[in-house]
Coordinates of C-alpha atoms and ligand atoms in Angstrom, one line a residue:
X1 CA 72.9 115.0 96.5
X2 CA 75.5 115.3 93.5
X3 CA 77.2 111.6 92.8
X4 CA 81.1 111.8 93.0
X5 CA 81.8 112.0 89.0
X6 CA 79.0 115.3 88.8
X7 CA 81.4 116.6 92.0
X8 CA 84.6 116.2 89.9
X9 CA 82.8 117.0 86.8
X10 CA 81.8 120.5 88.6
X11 CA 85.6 120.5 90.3
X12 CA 87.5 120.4 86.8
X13 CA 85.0 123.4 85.5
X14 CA 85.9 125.5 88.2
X15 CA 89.6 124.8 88.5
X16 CA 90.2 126.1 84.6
X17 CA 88.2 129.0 85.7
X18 CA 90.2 129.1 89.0
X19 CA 93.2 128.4 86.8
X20 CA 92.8 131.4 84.7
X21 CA 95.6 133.5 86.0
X22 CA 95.0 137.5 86.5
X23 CA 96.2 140.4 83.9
X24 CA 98.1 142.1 86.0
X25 CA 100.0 139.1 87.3
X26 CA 100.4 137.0 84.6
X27 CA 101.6 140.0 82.0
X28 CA 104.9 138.7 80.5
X29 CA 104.7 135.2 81.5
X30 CA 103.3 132.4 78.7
X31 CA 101.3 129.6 78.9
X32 CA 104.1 126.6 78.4
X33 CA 103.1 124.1 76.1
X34 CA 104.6 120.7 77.3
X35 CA 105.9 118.2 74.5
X36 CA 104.0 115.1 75.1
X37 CA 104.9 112.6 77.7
X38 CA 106.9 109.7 76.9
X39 CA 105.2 107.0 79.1
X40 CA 107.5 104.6 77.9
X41 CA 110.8 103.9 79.4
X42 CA 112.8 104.7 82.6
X43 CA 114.6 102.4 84.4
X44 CA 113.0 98.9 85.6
X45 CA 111.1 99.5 89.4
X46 CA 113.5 97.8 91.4
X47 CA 116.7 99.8 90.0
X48 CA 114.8 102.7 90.8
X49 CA 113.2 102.0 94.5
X50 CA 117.1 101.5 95.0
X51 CA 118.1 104.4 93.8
X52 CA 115.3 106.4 95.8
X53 CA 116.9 109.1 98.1
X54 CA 116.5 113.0 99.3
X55 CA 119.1 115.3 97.5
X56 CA 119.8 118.6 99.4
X57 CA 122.7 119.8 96.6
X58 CA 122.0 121.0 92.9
X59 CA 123.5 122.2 90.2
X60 CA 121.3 125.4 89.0
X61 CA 121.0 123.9 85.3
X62 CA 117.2 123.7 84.1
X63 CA 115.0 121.0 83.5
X64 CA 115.1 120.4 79.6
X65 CA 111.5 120.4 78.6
X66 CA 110.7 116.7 77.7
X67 CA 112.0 116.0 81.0
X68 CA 109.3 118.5 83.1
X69 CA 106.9 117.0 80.6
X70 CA 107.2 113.5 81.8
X71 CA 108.2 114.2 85.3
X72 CA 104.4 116.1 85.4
X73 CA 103.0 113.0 84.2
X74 CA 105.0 110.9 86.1
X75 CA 103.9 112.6 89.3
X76 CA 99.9 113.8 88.8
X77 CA 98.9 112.9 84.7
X78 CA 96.0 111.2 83.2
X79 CA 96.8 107.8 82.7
X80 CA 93.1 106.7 81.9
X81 CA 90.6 107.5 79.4
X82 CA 88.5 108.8 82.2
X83 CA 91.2 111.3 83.3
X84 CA 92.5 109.1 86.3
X85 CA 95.7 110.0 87.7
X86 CA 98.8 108.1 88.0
X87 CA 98.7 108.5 91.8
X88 CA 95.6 107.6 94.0
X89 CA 93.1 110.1 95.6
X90 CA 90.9 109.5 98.5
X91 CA 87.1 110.0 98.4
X92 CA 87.7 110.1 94.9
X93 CA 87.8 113.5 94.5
X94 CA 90.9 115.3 92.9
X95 CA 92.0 117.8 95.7
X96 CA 95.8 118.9 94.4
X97 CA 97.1 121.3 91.9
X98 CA 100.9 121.2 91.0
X99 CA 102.1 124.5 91.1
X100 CA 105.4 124.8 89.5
X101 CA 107.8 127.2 90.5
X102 CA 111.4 128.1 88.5
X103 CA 113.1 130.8 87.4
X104 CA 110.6 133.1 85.9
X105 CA 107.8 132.5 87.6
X106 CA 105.5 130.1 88.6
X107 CA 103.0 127.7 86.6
X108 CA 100.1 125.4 87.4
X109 CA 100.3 122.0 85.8
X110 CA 97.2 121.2 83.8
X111 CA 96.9 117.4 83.6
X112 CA 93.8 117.4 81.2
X113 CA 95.7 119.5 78.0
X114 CA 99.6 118.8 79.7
X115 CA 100.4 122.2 79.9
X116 CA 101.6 124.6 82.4
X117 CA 98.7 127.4 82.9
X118 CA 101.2 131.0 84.2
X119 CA 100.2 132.0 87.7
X120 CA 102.9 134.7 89.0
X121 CA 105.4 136.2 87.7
X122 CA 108.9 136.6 89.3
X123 CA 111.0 133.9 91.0
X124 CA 109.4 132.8 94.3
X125 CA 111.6 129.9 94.8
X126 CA 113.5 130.8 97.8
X127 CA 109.9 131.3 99.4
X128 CA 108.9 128.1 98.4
X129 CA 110.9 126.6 101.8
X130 CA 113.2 127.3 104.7
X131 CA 116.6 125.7 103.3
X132 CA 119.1 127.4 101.0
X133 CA 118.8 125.2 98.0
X134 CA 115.3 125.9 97.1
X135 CA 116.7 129.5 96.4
X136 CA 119.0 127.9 93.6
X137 CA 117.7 124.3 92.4
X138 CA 116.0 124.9 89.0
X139 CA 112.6 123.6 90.0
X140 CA 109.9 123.6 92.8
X141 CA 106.4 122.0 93.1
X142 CA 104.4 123.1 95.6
X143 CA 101.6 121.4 96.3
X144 CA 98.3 123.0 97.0
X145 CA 94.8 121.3 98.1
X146 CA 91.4 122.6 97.1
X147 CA 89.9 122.4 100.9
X148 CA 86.9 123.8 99.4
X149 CA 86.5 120.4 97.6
X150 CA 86.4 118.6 101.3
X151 CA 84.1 120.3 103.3
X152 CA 82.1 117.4 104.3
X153 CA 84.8 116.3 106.4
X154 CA 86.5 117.3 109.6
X155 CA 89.6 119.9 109.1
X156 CA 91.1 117.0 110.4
X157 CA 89.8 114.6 107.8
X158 CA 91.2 117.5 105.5
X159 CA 94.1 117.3 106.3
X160 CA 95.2 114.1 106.5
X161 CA 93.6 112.9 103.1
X162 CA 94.9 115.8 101.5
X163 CA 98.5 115.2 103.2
X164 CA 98.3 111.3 101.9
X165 CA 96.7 112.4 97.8
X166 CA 100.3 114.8 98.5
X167 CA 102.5 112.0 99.3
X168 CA 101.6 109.8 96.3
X169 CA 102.3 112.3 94.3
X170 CA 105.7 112.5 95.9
X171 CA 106.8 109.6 95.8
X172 CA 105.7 108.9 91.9
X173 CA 108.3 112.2 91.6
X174 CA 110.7 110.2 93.8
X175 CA 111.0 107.5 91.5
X176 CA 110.9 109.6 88.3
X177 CA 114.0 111.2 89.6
X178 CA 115.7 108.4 90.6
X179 CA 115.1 107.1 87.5
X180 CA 116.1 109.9 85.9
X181 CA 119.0 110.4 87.7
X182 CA 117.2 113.8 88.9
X183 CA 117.7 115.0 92.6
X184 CA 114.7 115.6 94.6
X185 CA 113.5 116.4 98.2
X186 CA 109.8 116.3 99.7
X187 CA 109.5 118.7 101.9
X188 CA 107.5 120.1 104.8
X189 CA 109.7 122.7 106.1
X190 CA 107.7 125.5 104.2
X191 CA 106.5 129.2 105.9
X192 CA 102.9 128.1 105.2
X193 CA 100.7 131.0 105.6
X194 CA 103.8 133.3 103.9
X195 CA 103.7 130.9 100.7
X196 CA 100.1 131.0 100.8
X197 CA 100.1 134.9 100.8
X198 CA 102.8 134.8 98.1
X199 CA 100.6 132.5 95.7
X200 CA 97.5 134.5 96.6
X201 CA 95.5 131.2 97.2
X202 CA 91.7 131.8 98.0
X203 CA 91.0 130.9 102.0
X204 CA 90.3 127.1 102.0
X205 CA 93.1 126.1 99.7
X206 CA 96.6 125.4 101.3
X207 CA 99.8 124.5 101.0
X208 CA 100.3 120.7 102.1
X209 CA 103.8 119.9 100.9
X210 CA 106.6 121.1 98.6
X211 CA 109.3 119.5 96.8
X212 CA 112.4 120.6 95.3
X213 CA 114.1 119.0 91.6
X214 CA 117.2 120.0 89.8
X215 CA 120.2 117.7 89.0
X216 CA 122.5 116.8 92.2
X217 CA 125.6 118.6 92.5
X218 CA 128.5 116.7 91.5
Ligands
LIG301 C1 106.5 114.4 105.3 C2 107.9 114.7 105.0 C3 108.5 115.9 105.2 C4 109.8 116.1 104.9 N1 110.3 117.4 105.0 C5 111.6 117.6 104.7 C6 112.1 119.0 104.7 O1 111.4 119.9 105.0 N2 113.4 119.2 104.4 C7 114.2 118.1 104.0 O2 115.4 118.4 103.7 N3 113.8 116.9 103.9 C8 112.5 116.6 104.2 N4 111.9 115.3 104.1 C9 112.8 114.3 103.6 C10 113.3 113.3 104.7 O3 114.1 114.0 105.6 C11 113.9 112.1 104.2 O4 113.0 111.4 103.3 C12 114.4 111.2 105.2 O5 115.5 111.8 105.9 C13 114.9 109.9 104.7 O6 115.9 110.1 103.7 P1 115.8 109.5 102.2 O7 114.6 110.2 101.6 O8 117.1 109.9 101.5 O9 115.6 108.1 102.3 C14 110.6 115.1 104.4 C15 110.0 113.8 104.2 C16 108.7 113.6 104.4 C17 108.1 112.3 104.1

């Protein structure tokens, strides 16, 4: 039986090969090279847990880049010399990718080098939910959970630990945003198996959340 580290040893292998993002899709769109996170700063906890709120309005202006930098981190990055997360992960084993979706296309967030790996091009944002501003707001993250990693467990089990590894990650975004003074919305009103078909995930992963950022609309 493989220990837990040789399982997520094996799982980080075969997500940059799962990563690796076909010709034919992937033709004009460029790897992103983040600037590096700032994991200093922000605004003290409390301020922000009383900022923390859902926006549904944004203004279409984009993310400037040291801001999707340290929101990535903020939500999903390596905090730890042994590439722990800054959000928990049952079983310990890492199940979700951050798939970023804007304007040109969409990206998968690569904690280990902090960069954004291209997946598809085109602008699949208004697929990424069923409500008019994800169509608009400059940027979407869609989750998606390797279910391949789980298959010890009950689709059940699945589920619900790959719903809860979601919702950390969430709420870290939350309270970048609010710190930020970033608009932001978790969201589970998604066509599932349509987003699925439109990322061309393989069988066992899924979608388990999405979740919309942009500035609010003054
Ligand atoms: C699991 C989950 C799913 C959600 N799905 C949606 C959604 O699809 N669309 C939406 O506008 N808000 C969604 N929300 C946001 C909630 O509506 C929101 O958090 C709640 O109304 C409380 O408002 P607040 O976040 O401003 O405190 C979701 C929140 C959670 C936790």
């Amino acid at each position: 039986m493989m220990t837990r580290r040789q399982v997520n040893s094996g799982i980080l292998a075969s997500a940059a090969l799962a990563a690796v993002p076909t010709f034919a899709a992937t033709q004009k769109l460029k790897r992103i090279d983040l600037p590096p996170p700032r994991p200093e700063g922000g605004m003290p906890l409390m301020n922000a847990l009383k900022l923390r709120r859902s926006t549904r309005e944004y203004s279409d202006k984009p993310l400037p880049a040291q801001t999707l930098s340290d929101l990535l981190w903020a939500a999903f990055g390596i905090n730890r010399p042994n590439g722990d997360r800054t959000a928990p992960y049952g079983r310990h084993i890492m199940v979700i990718d951050i798939y970023v979706a804007m304007v040109d296309g969409v990206w998968i967030y690569e904690p280990k080098t902090h960069n954004l790996l291209p997946h598809l091009t085109g602008d699949i944002r208004a697929q990424t939910g069923r409500q008019d501003f994800v169509g608009t707001a400059p940027l979407n993250l869609v989750y998606v959970a390797h279910g391949e990693r789980l298959m010890d467990e009950s689709p059940e089990e699945r589920r619900l630990l790959c719903s809860v590894d979601t919702g950390f990650i969430g709420q870290n975004v939350y309270l970048f945003c609010a710190s930020e003074g970033l608009g932001t919305v978790f969201r589970g009103s998604v066509d599932y198996p349509k987003l699925k078909r439109i990322l061309k995930l393989p069988r066992q992963q899924f979608v388990t959340f999405a979740q919309t950022v942009g500035y609010p609309r003054t």
